[in-house]
Amino acid sequence: MTKPQIWVAAFLVLFILLFLLQRATKQEELQDSKIGMNTVPQSNISSENISGKDLVARVGCYNCHGSNLTGTVKGPSLIGVKEFWTRDQLINYLRNPNSFMSSDRFKDYKEKYPNVMMPSYNNIDVKDLGKIAEYLLTL
Ligand code: HEC
């Protein structure tokens, strides 16, 4: 072989090697993403480990009930609510507050917070609502 022919051959070999290397790494990536799809989604893991207190903070209850849940102009204090509620009642209340409006306490709230409505949280997982309820019952 002449010298130029050797150079051409060397480059060809180099290109083929690079091509094969690229394909090999691509397949690894594919396998990685397949493994990723089989693992549990992040949100499920974290929600398992969140305490009722953290949920209350994250969901935004503090906005109206205050950062110590002692109440603001937008919502009543939640300290001592255990006197009035069981865990299951609280879960039902959080899912559908409007169905609990008939008691005297709530008539007072209507006058005190005429422009604010306790939102319904039926989009939150019942398990998480259970944790929130349990936390409220410790206040
Ligand atoms: C937009 C303001 C607002 C937000 C946000 C809010 N609340 Fe309320 N909440 C109220 C108001 C106002 C009342 C009083 C009842 C009414 O007028 O609907 C109330 C009432 C309550 C009561 C009944 C209190 C009692 O005396 O029995 C509980 C329990 C409660 N909220 C829990 C929560 C929790 C837990 C969250 C967060 C997941 C939350 N609230 C988020 C405004 C709010």
Tab-separated table of C-alpha atoms and ligand atoms in Angstrom:
chain	number	residue	atom	x	y	z
A	1	MET	CA	0.000	0.000	0.000
A	2	THR	CA	1.125	3.529	-0.695
A	3	LYS	CA	1.281	6.020	2.140
A	4	PRO	CA	-1.993	7.865	1.222
A	5	GLN	CA	-3.798	4.510	1.057
A	6	ILE	CA	-2.674	3.678	4.591
A	7	TRP	CA	-4.008	7.033	5.848
A	8	VAL	CA	-7.390	6.448	4.184
A	9	ALA	CA	-7.612	2.963	5.654
A	10	ALA	CA	-6.715	4.275	9.111
A	11	PHE	CA	-9.441	6.941	8.966
A	12	LEU	CA	-12.001	4.410	7.789
A	13	VAL	CA	-11.238	2.129	10.718
A	14	LEU	CA	-11.463	5.100	13.086
A	15	PHE	CA	-14.876	6.124	11.717
A	16	ILE	CA	-16.226	2.596	12.000
A	17	LEU	CA	-15.024	2.385	15.599
A	18	LEU	CA	-16.649	5.711	16.478
A	19	PHE	CA	-19.892	4.620	14.848
A	20	LEU	CA	-19.996	1.376	16.827
A	21	LEU	CA	-19.150	3.167	20.055
A	22	GLN	CA	-21.993	5.625	19.545
A	23	ARG	CA	-24.487	2.819	18.949
A	24	ALA	CA	-23.367	1.013	22.076
A	25	THR	CA	-23.862	4.050	24.299
A	26	LYS	CA	-27.287	4.717	22.757
A	27	GLN	CA	-28.484	1.259	23.712
A	28	GLU	CA	-27.341	1.801	27.268
A	29	GLU	CA	-29.363	4.988	27.431
A	30	LEU	CA	-32.444	3.171	26.176
A	31	GLN	CA	-32.089	0.540	28.853
A	32	ASP	CA	-31.662	3.203	31.512
A	33	SER	CA	-34.885	4.921	30.563
A	34	LYS	CA	-36.749	1.600	30.621
A	35	ILE	CA	-35.601	1.005	34.174
A	36	GLY	CA	-36.706	4.539	35.057
A	37	MET	CA	-40.232	3.839	33.850
A	38	ASN	CA	-40.603	0.820	36.099
A	39	THR	CA	-39.684	2.627	39.288
A	40	VAL	CA	-42.369	4.257	41.445
A	41	PRO	CA	-43.076	7.896	40.541
A	42	GLN	CA	-41.359	10.389	42.817
A	43	SER	CA	-44.583	11.995	44.034
A	44	ASN	CA	-45.858	8.726	45.511
A	45	ILE	CA	-42.705	8.189	47.481
A	46	SER	CA	-42.670	11.663	48.921
A	47	SER	CA	-46.373	11.708	49.783
A	48	GLU	CA	-45.843	8.531	51.848
A	49	ASN	CA	-43.270	10.324	53.942
A	50	ILE	CA	-44.972	13.689	54.398
A	51	SER	CA	-46.438	14.356	57.826
A	52	GLY	CA	-49.900	15.853	58.323
A	53	LYS	CA	-48.281	19.054	59.500
A	54	ASP	CA	-46.191	19.363	56.320
A	55	LEU	CA	-49.255	18.663	54.202
A	56	VAL	CA	-51.133	21.453	55.941
A	57	ALA	CA	-48.228	23.785	55.176
A	58	ARG	CA	-47.938	22.679	51.551
A	59	VAL	CA	-51.615	22.730	50.680
A	60	GLY	CA	-51.933	26.333	51.842
A	61	CYS	CA	-54.124	26.089	54.931
A	62	TYR	CA	-51.841	28.681	56.545
A	63	ASN	CA	-53.052	31.302	54.071
A	64	CYS	CA	-56.373	31.566	55.848
A	65	HIS	CA	-55.860	29.837	59.186
A	66	GLY	CA	-52.490	31.430	59.960
A	67	SER	CA	-49.000	29.938	60.187
A	68	ASN	CA	-49.724	28.659	63.714
A	69	LEU	CA	-53.314	27.803	62.726
A	70	THR	CA	-54.465	30.362	65.295
A	71	GLY	CA	-56.660	32.092	62.717
A	72	THR	CA	-56.506	35.209	60.516
A	73	VAL	CA	-59.060	37.644	59.131
A	74	LYS	CA	-59.667	35.038	56.422
A	75	GLY	CA	-60.344	32.008	58.605
A	76	PRO	CA	-60.925	30.832	62.189
A	77	SER	CA	-58.395	29.307	64.579
A	78	LEU	CA	-58.103	25.537	64.298
A	79	ILE	CA	-56.690	25.112	67.797
A	80	GLY	CA	-58.972	22.843	69.790
A	81	VAL	CA	-61.089	21.635	66.850
A	82	LYS	CA	-60.806	18.111	68.289
A	83	GLU	CA	-63.610	19.128	70.608
A	84	PHE	CA	-66.011	19.174	67.675
A	85	TRP	CA	-64.751	16.609	65.183
A	86	THR	CA	-63.771	12.973	64.756
A	87	ARG	CA	-61.129	11.952	62.228
A	88	ASP	CA	-63.701	10.711	59.710
A	89	GLN	CA	-65.874	13.790	60.071
A	90	LEU	CA	-62.865	16.007	59.449
A	91	ILE	CA	-61.968	14.078	56.298
A	92	ASN	CA	-65.538	14.477	55.058
A	93	TYR	CA	-65.514	18.137	55.990
A	94	LEU	CA	-62.282	18.809	54.091
A	95	ARG	CA	-63.729	17.095	51.025
A	96	ASN	CA	-67.026	18.931	51.153
A	97	PRO	CA	-67.163	21.831	53.636
A	98	ASN	CA	-70.501	23.087	52.350
A	99	SER	CA	-72.380	20.086	53.688
A	100	PHE	CA	-71.491	21.020	57.272
A	101	MET	CA	-72.739	24.580	57.365
A	102	SER	CA	-75.834	24.134	59.526
A	103	SER	CA	-74.334	24.187	63.064
A	104	ASP	CA	-74.362	27.401	65.113
A	105	ARG	CA	-70.587	27.565	65.018
A	106	PHE	CA	-70.709	27.713	61.256
A	107	LYS	CA	-73.459	30.308	61.235
A	108	ASP	CA	-71.113	32.494	63.292
A	109	TYR	CA	-68.300	31.812	60.848
A	110	LYS	CA	-70.550	32.895	57.954
A	111	GLU	CA	-70.988	36.289	59.648
A	112	LYS	CA	-67.345	36.591	60.656
A	113	TYR	CA	-65.876	35.578	57.284
A	114	PRO	CA	-68.623	36.575	54.850
A	115	ASN	CA	-66.369	36.788	51.809
A	116	VAL	CA	-64.189	33.747	52.435
A	117	MET	CA	-65.148	30.153	51.743
A	118	MET	CA	-63.356	27.173	53.170
A	119	PRO	CA	-62.236	25.444	49.929
A	120	SER	CA	-63.126	21.795	49.290
A	121	TYR	CA	-60.111	19.535	49.029
A	122	ASN	CA	-61.610	16.534	47.261
A	123	ASN	CA	-58.598	16.550	44.919
A	124	ILE	CA	-56.310	15.460	47.770
A	125	ASP	CA	-55.751	11.731	48.324
A	126	VAL	CA	-57.939	10.423	51.160
A	127	LYS	CA	-54.857	8.995	52.866
A	128	ASP	CA	-53.330	12.451	52.950
A	129	LEU	CA	-56.582	13.967	54.198
A	130	GLY	CA	-56.445	11.357	56.969
A	131	LYS	CA	-52.998	12.566	57.942
A	132	ILE	CA	-54.195	16.176	57.923
A	133	ALA	CA	-57.199	15.226	60.071
A	134	GLU	CA	-54.995	13.357	62.541
A	135	TYR	CA	-52.728	16.373	62.791
A	136	LEU	CA	-55.664	18.754	63.382
A	137	LEU	CA	-56.892	16.495	66.178
A	138	THR	CA	-53.592	17.001	68.015
A	139	LEU	CA	-53.974	20.796	68.099
B	1	HEC	C1	-59.493	30.446	51.503
B	1	HEC	C2	-59.303	30.372	52.934
B	1	HEC	C3	-59.161	29.013	53.606
B	1	HEC	C4	-58.245	28.018	53.319
B	1	HEC	C5	-57.138	28.039	52.263
B	1	HEC	C6	-58.511	26.957	54.243
B	1	HEC	N1	-59.547	27.266	55.049
B	1	HEC	FE1	-60.321	26.133	56.521
B	1	HEC	N2	-61.781	27.516	56.846
B	1	HEC	C7	-61.883	28.751	56.215
B	1	HEC	C8	-63.062	29.438	56.690
B	1	HEC	C9	-63.526	30.813	56.248
B	1	HEC	C10	-63.652	28.589	57.653
B	1	HEC	C11	-64.928	28.830	58.451
B	1	HEC	C12	-66.076	28.082	57.819
B	1	HEC	C13	-66.536	28.746	56.581
B	1	HEC	O1	-66.893	29.926	56.635
B	1	HEC	O2	-66.535	28.085	55.539
B	1	HEC	C14	-62.820	27.391	57.723
B	1	HEC	C15	-63.069	26.330	58.560
B	1	HEC	C16	-62.229	25.265	58.740
B	1	HEC	C17	-62.428	24.197	59.690
B	1	HEC	C18	-63.582	24.080	60.682
B	1	HEC	C19	-63.215	24.865	61.897
B	1	HEC	C20	-64.102	24.548	63.071
B	1	HEC	O3	-64.227	25.407	63.943
B	1	HEC	O4	-64.613	23.441	63.144
B	1	HEC	C21	-61.387	23.325	59.551
B	1	HEC	C22	-61.168	22.047	60.351
B	1	HEC	C23	-60.539	23.836	58.511
B	1	HEC	N3	-61.076	25.004	58.030
B	1	HEC	C24	-59.394	23.226	58.082
B	1	HEC	C25	-58.651	23.658	56.993
B	1	HEC	C26	-57.529	22.914	56.456
B	1	HEC	C27	-56.972	21.625	57.026
B	1	HEC	C28	-57.104	23.614	55.376
B	1	HEC	C29	-56.008	23.236	54.408
B	1	HEC	C30	-56.097	21.912	53.844
B	1	HEC	C31	-57.933	24.812	55.268
B	1	HEC	N4	-58.866	24.783	56.249
B	1	HEC	C32	-57.788	25.776	54.288
B	1	HEC	C33	-61.035	29.241	55.255
B	1	HEC	C34	-59.998	28.530	54.674
